[in-house]
Coordinates of C-alpha atoms and ligand atoms in Angstrom, one line a residue:
M671 CA -10.4 -21.9 23.9
S672 CA -12.3 -24.8 22.5
E673 CA -13.5 -22.6 19.6
L674 CA -9.9 -21.4 18.9
L675 CA -8.6 -25.0 19.0
A676 CA -11.5 -26.1 16.7
A677 CA -10.4 -23.3 14.2
L678 CA -6.9 -24.9 14.1
G679 CA -8.4 -28.2 13.0
D680 CA -6.7 -31.5 13.8
V681 CA -3.7 -30.5 15.9
E682 CA -1.8 -31.9 18.8
V683 CA -3.0 -30.3 22.1
H684 CA -1.5 -30.6 25.5
G685 CA -3.4 -29.4 28.6
P686 CA -6.9 -28.2 29.1
A687 CA -9.0 -27.6 26.0
T688 CA -11.5 -25.2 27.5
G689 CA -11.5 -21.9 29.3
A690 CA -11.6 -18.3 28.4
V691 CA -9.1 -16.7 26.0
T692 CA -8.8 -13.0 26.2
A693 CA -6.6 -12.0 23.3
V694 CA -4.5 -13.4 20.4
T695 CA -1.0 -12.0 19.9
H696 CA 2.4 -13.1 18.5
D697 CA 4.2 -10.4 20.6
S698 CA 5.2 -11.9 24.0
A699 CA 5.6 -8.4 25.4
A700 CA 1.9 -7.7 24.6
V701 CA 0.7 -10.9 26.4
T702 CA -2.0 -10.1 29.1
P703 CA -3.5 -12.7 31.4
G704 CA -5.6 -15.3 29.5
A705 CA -4.1 -14.4 26.1
C706 CA -3.2 -16.8 23.3
F707 CA 0.4 -16.4 22.4
V708 CA 1.5 -17.6 18.9
A709 CA 5.2 -18.4 18.6
I710 CA 6.4 -17.5 15.1
P711 CA 9.9 -18.3 13.8
G712 CA 10.6 -14.8 12.4
R713 CA 13.4 -13.3 10.3
R714 CA 15.2 -11.7 13.3
A715 CA 14.0 -13.7 16.3
D716 CA 12.2 -17.0 17.0
G717 CA 8.9 -16.6 19.0
H718 CA 9.5 -20.0 20.6
D719 CA 12.3 -18.4 22.6
F720 CA 9.7 -16.1 24.2
I721 CA 7.3 -18.9 25.4
P722 CA 8.6 -18.6 29.0
E723 CA 8.0 -14.9 29.0
A724 CA 4.4 -15.4 27.6
L725 CA 3.8 -18.0 30.3
A726 CA 5.1 -15.6 33.0
R727 CA 2.7 -13.1 31.7
R728 CA -0.1 -15.7 32.3
A729 CA -0.9 -16.7 28.7
A730 CA -3.6 -19.3 28.7
L731 CA -2.8 -20.9 25.4
I732 CA 0.5 -21.2 23.6
V733 CA 0.6 -22.1 19.9
G734 CA 3.9 -23.1 18.3
Q735 CA 5.5 -25.1 15.6
R736 CA 8.0 -26.9 17.7
P737 CA 7.4 -29.9 20.1
I738 CA 6.0 -28.9 23.5
P739 CA 8.9 -27.5 25.7
A740 CA 10.1 -30.0 28.3
D741 CA 9.3 -27.8 31.2
F742 CA 5.8 -26.7 30.0
P743 CA 3.6 -26.2 33.1
T744 CA 0.6 -28.5 33.6
G745 CA -2.6 -26.5 33.7
R746 CA -1.6 -24.4 30.6
T747 CA -2.3 -25.4 27.1
Y748 CA 0.1 -25.9 24.2
A749 CA -1.1 -26.5 20.7
R750 CA 1.5 -27.7 18.1
V751 CA 0.7 -26.6 14.6
A752 CA 2.4 -26.9 11.2
D753 CA 2.5 -23.2 10.3
A754 CA 2.3 -20.8 13.2
R755 CA 2.3 -17.7 11.0
R756 CA -0.7 -18.9 9.0
D757 CA -2.4 -20.1 12.2
L758 CA -1.9 -16.6 13.8
A759 CA -4.3 -15.4 11.1
V760 CA -6.6 -18.3 11.5
L761 CA -6.8 -17.7 15.3
A762 CA -7.2 -14.0 15.0
A763 CA -10.1 -14.4 12.5
A764 CA -11.8 -17.0 14.9
F765 CA -11.2 -14.8 17.9
Y766 CA -12.9 -11.8 16.3
G767 CA -15.8 -13.9 15.0
Q768 CA -14.9 -14.1 11.3
P769 CA -15.6 -10.4 10.6
S770 CA -14.7 -10.8 6.9
R771 CA -17.7 -13.0 6.5
R772 CA -20.0 -10.4 8.0
M773 CA -19.3 -7.8 5.3
E774 CA -18.3 -7.6 1.7
V775 CA -14.5 -7.4 1.4
I776 CA -12.7 -5.8 -1.5
G777 CA -8.9 -6.2 -1.8
V778 CA -6.7 -4.0 -3.9
T779 CA -3.2 -5.1 -4.8
G780 CA -0.5 -4.0 -7.2
T781 CA 2.9 -2.3 -7.2
D782 CA 1.7 1.3 -7.5
G783 CA -1.7 2.9 -7.0
K784 CA -3.1 0.7 -4.3
T785 CA -3.8 3.4 -1.8
S786 CA -5.3 5.7 -4.5
T787 CA -7.5 3.0 -5.9
T788 CA -8.7 1.8 -2.5
R789 CA -9.7 5.4 -1.7
L790 CA -11.4 5.8 -5.1
I791 CA -13.4 2.6 -4.6
D792 CA -14.5 3.8 -1.2
A793 CA -15.4 7.2 -2.6
I794 CA -17.7 5.7 -5.3
L795 CA -19.4 3.3 -2.8
A796 CA -19.8 6.0 -0.3
Q797 CA -21.2 8.4 -2.9
A798 CA -23.8 5.7 -3.5
S799 CA -24.7 5.8 0.2
R800 CA -23.1 2.4 1.0
P801 CA -21.6 2.3 4.6
T802 CA -17.9 1.7 3.9
G803 CA -14.6 1.3 5.7
Y804 CA -11.0 1.1 4.4
M805 CA -7.5 0.4 5.4
T806 CA -4.5 1.9 3.6
T807 CA -0.9 2.9 4.0
V808 CA -2.0 6.4 4.7
D809 CA -5.1 6.1 6.8
F810 CA -8.1 4.1 8.1
K811 CA -11.8 4.8 7.9
V812 CA -14.8 3.2 9.6
R813 CA -17.9 4.9 8.2
D814 CA -17.6 8.6 9.1
Q815 CA -14.5 8.2 11.3
G816 CA -11.1 8.5 9.8
W817 CA -7.6 8.5 11.3
P818 CA -4.0 8.3 10.1
N819 CA -2.1 5.1 9.8
N820 CA 1.0 5.7 11.8
T821 CA 2.0 2.1 11.9
R822 CA 4.2 2.1 8.7
F823 CA 2.5 -1.1 7.9
T824 CA 0.1 -1.0 5.0
V825 CA -1.4 -4.2 6.1
L826 CA -1.5 -4.7 9.9
E827 CA -0.5 -8.0 11.5
A828 CA -3.3 -10.5 11.5
P829 CA -4.7 -9.7 15.0
E830 CA -4.8 -6.0 14.4
M831 CA -6.2 -6.5 10.9
Q832 CA -9.0 -8.8 12.1
R833 CA -9.8 -6.5 15.0
M834 CA -10.1 -3.6 12.6
L835 CA -12.4 -5.7 10.3
A836 CA -14.4 -6.6 13.4
S837 CA -14.8 -3.0 14.4
M838 CA -16.0 -2.2 10.8
A839 CA -18.5 -5.1 10.9
E840 CA -19.8 -3.9 14.3
A841 CA -20.2 -0.3 13.1
G842 CA -22.4 -1.6 10.3
V843 CA -19.9 -1.3 7.4
E844 CA -21.2 -3.2 4.4
C845 CA -18.2 -2.9 2.2
A846 CA -14.6 -2.9 3.5
V847 CA -11.9 -1.9 1.0
V848 CA -8.5 -3.3 2.1
E849 CA -5.2 -2.3 0.5
T850 CA -3.5 -5.7 0.3
T851 CA 0.3 -5.7 -0.3
S852 CA 2.1 -8.7 -1.7
S853 CA 4.1 -9.0 1.5
A854 CA 0.9 -9.3 3.6
L855 CA -0.2 -12.0 1.2
A856 CA 3.1 -13.8 1.3
L857 CA 3.3 -13.6 5.1
D858 CA -0.3 -14.8 5.5
R859 CA -1.4 -11.7 7.3
V860 CA -4.7 -11.8 5.4
Y861 CA -4.9 -15.6 5.3
G862 CA -8.5 -16.6 5.6
V863 CA -10.0 -13.2 4.8
A864 CA -13.1 -13.9 2.7
Y865 CA -12.4 -11.5 -0.2
D866 CA -15.3 -10.9 -2.6
I867 CA -13.6 -8.7 -5.1
A868 CA -9.9 -8.6 -6.0
V869 CA -8.5 -5.6 -7.9
V870 CA -5.0 -5.2 -9.3
T871 CA -3.4 -1.9 -10.4
N872 CA -0.1 -3.0 -12.0
I873 CA 2.8 -5.3 -11.3
T874 CA 6.4 -4.2 -11.6
L875 CA 9.5 -4.8 -9.6
E876 CA 9.4 -3.8 -6.0
H877 CA 9.8 -5.3 -2.6
L878 CA 12.0 -8.0 -4.2
E879 CA 13.9 -8.4 -0.9
V880 CA 10.9 -10.2 0.5
H881 CA 10.0 -12.3 -2.4
G882 CA 13.3 -12.9 -4.0
T883 CA 12.2 -12.8 -7.6
L884 CA 9.6 -11.2 -9.8
E885 CA 8.0 -14.6 -10.1
A886 CA 7.5 -15.0 -6.4
Y887 CA 6.3 -11.4 -6.2
R888 CA 3.6 -11.9 -8.9
R889 CA 2.7 -15.3 -7.3
A890 CA 2.1 -13.5 -3.9
K891 CA -0.2 -11.0 -5.6
A892 CA -2.0 -13.8 -7.4
M893 CA -3.0 -15.2 -4.0
L894 CA -5.5 -12.4 -3.7
F895 CA -7.2 -13.5 -6.9
E896 CA -7.2 -17.2 -5.8
A897 CA -8.8 -16.1 -2.5
V898 CA -12.0 -14.9 -4.3
D899 CA -14.2 -18.0 -4.0
P900 CA -17.2 -17.8 -6.3
D901 CA -19.1 -20.3 -4.3
A902 CA -18.4 -18.9 -0.8
R903 CA -21.6 -18.1 1.0
K904 CA -22.1 -14.9 2.9
P905 CA -25.7 -14.7 4.2
L906 CA -25.9 -10.9 4.2
P907 CA -29.0 -8.7 3.7
F908 CA -27.5 -7.0 0.6
H909 CA -26.1 -8.3 -2.7
V910 CA -22.4 -9.1 -2.6
P911 CA -20.8 -9.2 -6.1
R912 CA -17.9 -11.5 -6.6
A913 CA -15.3 -10.7 -9.3
C914 CA -11.7 -10.3 -10.2
V915 CA -10.8 -6.8 -11.7
L916 CA -7.8 -7.0 -13.9
N917 CA -5.8 -4.3 -15.8
A918 CA -5.9 -5.2 -19.5
D919 CA -3.0 -2.8 -20.2
D920 CA -0.7 -4.3 -17.7
S921 CA 1.6 -7.3 -18.2
S922 CA 0.0 -8.8 -15.1
Y923 CA -3.1 -9.5 -17.0
A924 CA -2.3 -12.7 -18.8
Y925 CA -0.6 -14.0 -15.7
L926 CA -3.3 -13.2 -13.1
R927 CA -6.2 -14.4 -15.2
E928 CA -5.1 -18.0 -14.7
F929 CA -5.6 -17.7 -11.0
C930 CA -9.1 -16.3 -11.1
R931 CA -12.0 -18.5 -10.2
A932 CA -14.6 -15.7 -10.1
P933 CA -15.8 -13.8 -13.2
I934 CA -13.2 -11.4 -14.6
V935 CA -13.9 -7.7 -15.4
T936 CA -11.1 -5.9 -17.2
Y937 CA -10.3 -2.2 -17.5
G938 CA -8.0 -0.4 -19.8
I939 CA -7.0 2.7 -21.7
E940 CA -5.0 1.1 -24.6
A941 CA -6.2 -2.5 -24.7
E942 CA -9.8 -3.6 -25.4
A943 CA -11.4 -3.9 -22.0
D944 CA -14.8 -4.2 -20.3
V945 CA -14.4 -0.8 -18.7
R946 CA -12.5 1.4 -21.2
A947 CA -11.4 5.0 -21.1
R948 CA -11.1 7.0 -24.3
D949 CA -10.4 10.7 -25.3
L950 CA -8.1 11.4 -22.4
E951 CA -7.3 15.0 -21.6
L952 CA -4.6 15.2 -19.1
G953 CA -3.9 18.6 -17.4
V954 CA -1.9 19.9 -14.5
D955 CA -4.9 20.3 -12.3
G956 CA -6.9 17.3 -13.4
S957 CA -8.0 14.8 -16.0
R958 CA -11.0 14.2 -18.2
F959 CA -12.0 11.1 -20.1
R960 CA -14.9 9.2 -21.5
V961 CA -15.8 5.8 -20.1
T962 CA -17.5 2.9 -21.7
L963 CA -19.1 0.3 -19.4
P964 CA -19.5 -3.4 -20.2
D965 CA -23.2 -2.8 -21.0
G966 CA -22.3 -0.2 -23.6
V967 CA -23.3 2.9 -21.5
T968 CA -20.8 5.7 -21.9
F969 CA -20.2 8.7 -19.6
D970 CA -17.8 11.5 -19.1
V971 CA -15.5 11.8 -16.1
R972 CA -13.7 14.9 -14.8
T973 CA -11.4 14.5 -11.8
P974 CA -8.9 16.6 -10.0
L975 CA -6.5 13.6 -10.1
V976 CA -3.6 14.2 -12.5
A977 CA -1.7 11.7 -14.7
R978 CA -2.6 8.9 -16.9
F979 CA -2.0 6.3 -14.2
N980 CA -4.8 7.9 -12.2
V981 CA -7.2 7.4 -15.1
A982 CA -6.3 3.7 -14.8
N983 CA -7.0 3.9 -11.0
C984 CA -10.3 5.5 -11.7
L985 CA -11.2 2.8 -14.2
A986 CA -10.5 0.1 -11.6
A987 CA -12.8 1.9 -9.2
I988 CA -15.5 2.4 -11.8
A989 CA -15.3 -1.4 -12.5
V990 CA -16.1 -2.0 -8.9
G991 CA -18.9 0.6 -8.9
Y992 CA -20.3 -1.1 -12.0
L993 CA -20.3 -4.5 -10.2
H994 CA -22.4 -2.8 -7.5
D995 CA -24.9 -1.4 -10.0
I996 CA -23.9 2.2 -9.1
A997 CA -25.3 4.7 -11.6
P998 CA -22.7 6.4 -13.9
E999 CA -23.7 9.9 -12.6
V1000 CA -23.0 8.8 -9.1
M1001 CA -19.6 7.5 -10.0
A1002 CA -18.8 10.6 -12.0
S1003 CA -19.7 12.9 -9.1
A1004 CA -17.6 10.8 -6.7
L1005 CA -14.6 11.1 -9.0
A1006 CA -15.2 14.9 -9.6
R1007 CA -15.3 15.5 -5.8
F1008 CA -12.4 13.2 -5.0
E1009 CA -9.7 14.8 -2.8
P1010 CA -6.3 13.6 -3.8
V1011 CA -4.5 11.5 -1.3
A1012 CA -2.0 13.5 0.9
G1013 CA 1.6 13.5 -0.5
R1014 CA 0.4 12.4 -3.9
M1015 CA 1.4 15.1 -6.4
E1016 CA 0.9 17.6 -3.7
R1017 CA 2.0 21.1 -4.5
I1018 CA 3.9 23.2 -1.9
T1019 CA 3.5 26.9 -2.6
R1020 CA 5.2 29.7 -0.6
G1021 CA 5.6 32.3 -3.3
Q1022 CA 8.7 30.8 -4.7
P1023 CA 9.2 31.2 -8.5
F1024 CA 9.6 27.5 -9.1
A1025 CA 7.1 24.7 -8.5
V1026 CA 7.6 22.2 -5.7
V1027 CA 5.7 18.9 -5.8
V1028 CA 5.8 16.1 -3.1
D1029 CA 5.0 12.7 -4.4
Y1030 CA 5.2 9.2 -3.0
A1031 CA 6.7 7.7 -6.2
H1032 CA 9.3 5.3 -5.0
T1033 CA 9.6 2.8 -7.8
P1034 CA 11.4 3.3 -11.2
E1035 CA 8.0 3.1 -13.0
S1036 CA 6.2 5.6 -10.8
L1037 CA 9.2 8.0 -10.8
E1038 CA 9.2 7.9 -14.5
L1039 CA 5.5 8.5 -14.7
V1040 CA 5.7 11.5 -12.3
L1041 CA 8.6 13.0 -14.2
N1042 CA 6.7 12.6 -17.5
V1043 CA 3.6 14.2 -16.0
L1044 CA 5.5 17.2 -14.8
R1045 CA 7.6 17.6 -18.0
P1046 CA 4.9 19.1 -20.3
V1047 CA 3.7 21.5 -17.5
T1048 CA 7.2 22.8 -16.7
T1049 CA 8.7 25.7 -18.7
G1050 CA 12.2 25.3 -17.1
R1051 CA 13.9 22.2 -15.8
V1052 CA 12.5 19.2 -14.0
I1053 CA 14.6 18.5 -10.9
A1054 CA 14.2 15.2 -9.1
V1055 CA 15.1 14.7 -5.5
F1056 CA 14.9 11.1 -4.6
G1057 CA 16.7 8.1 -3.1
S1058 CA 16.0 4.4 -2.5
A1059 CA 15.4 2.7 0.9
G1060 CA 18.1 0.8 2.7
E1061 CA 17.7 -2.9 3.3
R1062 CA 15.1 -3.1 0.6
D1063 CA 15.0 -4.0 -3.1
R1064 CA 18.6 -3.3 -4.1
V1065 CA 17.8 -4.1 -7.7
K1066 CA 15.8 -1.0 -8.1
R1067 CA 18.5 1.4 -7.1
P1068 CA 20.4 1.7 -10.4
L1069 CA 17.0 1.6 -12.2
M1070 CA 15.9 4.7 -10.2
G1071 CA 19.1 6.4 -11.2
A1072 CA 18.6 5.6 -14.8
V1073 CA 15.0 6.9 -14.8
A1074 CA 16.2 10.2 -13.3
A1075 CA 19.0 10.4 -15.9
R1076 CA 16.5 9.9 -18.7
H1077 CA 13.5 11.8 -17.5
A1078 CA 14.8 14.6 -15.3
D1079 CA 17.0 17.5 -16.2
F1080 CA 18.8 17.4 -12.9
A1081 CA 18.8 15.0 -10.0
V1082 CA 19.6 15.3 -6.4
I1083 CA 20.2 11.7 -5.2
T1084 CA 19.6 11.7 -1.4
D1085 CA 18.4 9.6 1.5
E1086 CA 15.1 7.7 1.7
D1087 CA 15.2 5.6 4.9
P1088 CA 18.8 4.3 4.8
R1089 CA 18.1 2.1 7.9
E1090 CA 21.3 0.4 9.0
E1091 CA 23.0 0.6 5.6
D1092 CA 25.6 3.1 4.8
A1093 CA 23.7 6.1 3.3
L1094 CA 26.4 7.1 0.8
S1095 CA 26.8 3.6 -0.6
I1096 CA 23.1 3.5 -1.4
L1097 CA 23.4 6.9 -3.2
R1098 CA 26.4 5.5 -5.1
E1099 CA 24.4 2.5 -6.3
I1100 CA 21.7 4.8 -7.6
A1101 CA 24.3 7.1 -9.2
A1102 CA 25.9 4.1 -11.0
G1103 CA 22.6 3.6 -12.8
A1104 CA 22.4 7.3 -13.6
E1105 CA 26.0 7.2 -15.0
E1106 CA 25.1 4.1 -17.1
A1107 CA 22.2 6.0 -18.6
G1108 CA 24.6 8.9 -19.5
A1109 CA 24.3 11.3 -16.5
R1110 CA 27.4 13.0 -15.2
E1111 CA 28.0 13.9 -11.6
G1112 CA 28.1 17.7 -11.0
T1113 CA 26.4 18.6 -14.3
S1114 CA 23.3 16.4 -14.4
Y1115 CA 23.2 15.0 -10.8
I1116 CA 24.7 15.2 -7.3
C1117 CA 24.6 12.9 -4.3
V1118 CA 23.7 14.5 -1.0
V1119 CA 23.7 12.5 2.2
G1120 CA 20.9 13.8 4.5
R1121 CA 17.4 14.3 2.9
R1122 CA 17.0 17.8 4.4
A1123 CA 20.3 18.9 2.9
G1124 CA 19.3 17.3 -0.4
I1125 CA 16.0 19.2 -0.5
A1126 CA 17.7 22.4 0.4
E1127 CA 20.3 22.0 -2.3
A1128 CA 17.6 21.3 -4.9
F1129 CA 15.8 24.5 -3.9
R1130 CA 19.1 26.5 -4.1
R1131 CA 19.7 25.3 -7.6
A1132 CA 16.1 25.8 -8.8
R1133 CA 15.5 28.7 -11.2
P1134 CA 12.3 30.4 -12.1
G1135 CA 10.1 28.1 -14.1
D1136 CA 11.7 24.9 -12.8
T1137 CA 9.8 22.1 -11.0
V1138 CA 11.4 20.4 -8.1
V1139 CA 9.8 17.1 -7.3
L1140 CA 10.5 15.5 -3.9
A1141 CA 9.8 11.8 -4.5
G1142 CA 9.6 8.8 -2.4
K1143 CA 8.2 9.8 1.0
G1144 CA 4.8 11.4 0.2
H1145 CA 2.8 11.5 3.4
E1146 CA 5.2 9.4 5.5
Q1147 CA 5.8 10.8 8.9
S1148 CA 9.2 9.3 9.7
L1149 CA 12.7 8.8 8.2
I1150 CA 14.5 5.7 9.3
V1151 CA 18.2 6.2 9.9
G1152 CA 20.2 3.5 11.6
R1153 CA 17.7 2.1 14.1
D1154 CA 16.1 5.4 14.7
K1155 CA 12.7 6.4 13.4
L1156 CA 13.1 10.2 13.1
P1157 CA 10.0 12.4 12.8
W1158 CA 9.8 13.6 9.2
D1159 CA 7.4 15.2 6.8
D1160 CA 8.7 16.1 3.2
R1161 CA 6.0 18.8 3.0
A1162 CA 7.0 20.4 6.3
V1163 CA 10.7 20.2 5.4
A1164 CA 9.9 21.8 2.0
H1165 CA 8.2 24.7 3.8
D1166 CA 11.1 25.1 6.2
E1167 CA 13.7 25.1 3.5
L1168 CA 11.7 27.5 1.3
A1169 CA 11.3 29.8 4.3
A1170 CA 15.1 29.6 4.9
L1171 CA 15.5 30.9 1.3
G1172 CA 13.3 33.9 2.2
Y1173 CA 9.9 32.7 0.9
A1174 CA 7.6 33.7 3.6
E1175 CA 4.1 33.1 2.3
S1176 CA 1.6 31.1 4.4
R1177 CA 2.1 27.5 5.2
E1178 CA -1.2 26.6 3.5
A1179 CA -0.4 23.9 1.0
I1180 CA -2.5 23.9 -2.2
T1181 CA -3.2 20.3 -3.0
Ligands
ADP766 N1 -1.8 2.9 -11.4 C1 -0.6 3.4 -11.2 N2 0.5 3.0 -12.0 C2 1.7 3.5 -11.8 N3 2.0 4.4 -10.8 C3 1.1 4.8 -10.0 C4 -0.3 4.4 -10.2 N4 -1.0 5.0 -9.2 C5 -0.2 5.7 -8.5 N5 1.0 5.7 -9.0 C6 2.3 6.3 -8.5 O1 2.6 5.7 -7.2 C7 2.6 6.6 -6.2 C8 2.0 6.0 -4.9 O2 0.5 5.9 -5.1 P1 -0.3 5.1 -4.1 O3 -1.7 5.1 -4.5 O4 0.0 5.5 -2.7 O5 0.2 3.6 -4.3 P2 0.6 2.4 -3.3 O6 -0.3 2.4 -2.2 O7 0.5 1.2 -4.2 O8 2.0 2.7 -2.9 C9 1.8 7.8 -6.7 O9 2.3 9.0 -6.0 C10 2.1 7.8 -8.1 O10 3.4 8.4 -8.4
MG767 MG1 -0.1 2.2 -0.3

């Protein structure tokens, strides 16, 4: 307890200041005897209301923002802090022995491409025989052990996040690559994580419901770059590079560079950049390009990843590889062998005469990109099946509709996690944007409540040579309707609905 209280700094403490603490949590229901319970005023409930429950469950230490409760028992400890959410992260890091200082930590942020870029960085470092670990929306890895992320959080709450970092440090991981969302940054889930390299993919509108404005959203992402302290000392037996990796082609570049204290390395396809790609050849089953490194060395890359944005993701990863002095041939072979992330441009084949592609694109920008990637490789029409999540970023709904109107030949507007909102009204908001961009209901788009029904309808309308893209869910394993989290898998549903139309070939998906 004294160590945890010391981590909090100069705070008001009532009760004993020593003794064993067995866990750190902000969930009163998870309190076990001897735990430290942190009361956080949340969006839905106030953790301070659960202090009696935490005490009943024999918490040893309660940390809160409010004055000590009048009936607080003697013999237990109450620490009053200024910002309980931030201090949850501080306590978790202290409890697990500051794991982020026992490894190199690389953070990847951006609106789109975080998971892909995190995995690409890991692939390059692992190809160079570095022991790595990563955390992404899709999965986790600690050295040779990988398992799916079924939490629906890209970035875990601070105690789980720190525990995972600690398990990496204990397993001998030297480089941890952490997908770091702007909400995790804004909610201080990664507060106190000693990042060595910060990487950005791009910054566009998303998750505005959390941040209010694009400005606040960009500001949250900038926190990752501020967190890289060029003077921080990590006494480790291997070299730890420190840098900020920025996308010279993205509008985030000029903004983020102001927040960087560590040296900047840029990457780009269009703009002049330290790590630059040229001579792009983009195909349906992969991409090729030539890379120039800051030291002038050039090399060719060939990867099964499709689309221009993946070339950018590769460049970000190459920049990180370069900072680690990894040889170009090693980087090229990692990228050549890279297995695309599940649910990212994943093809579903069952002998049907049209193509079916599942992709996680759920922003106007990424949907536009995906439609544009599929256009040149489709002889017939490009049919987009997509929606927009309930209780999230309303601004993007009409924008998604407009993108489909402009870049798809036909759109089926359907559910994507309506949550407790009325599903049809979300579809109407998307449709309004489609209408504005010239689409007409019945001829260029339809609205179908129920994602399965929407997918089935798209398949019924597909003709030979068409491409049907199921966008927005990717690998996700649930669909949130009302308060229920229903089991879901776009790829399995696609197989079912193709089977229902009589296409009986094996379930084997070719990715
Ligand atoms: N650099 C990028 N720029 C724009 N869109 C991208 C980029 N990388 C990936 N995408 C799109 O975003 C989708 C999600 O990719 P993912 O790597 O899971 O990103 P994130 O983790 O940021 O959500 C992809 O399926 C693709 O459509
Ligand atoms: Mg992700």
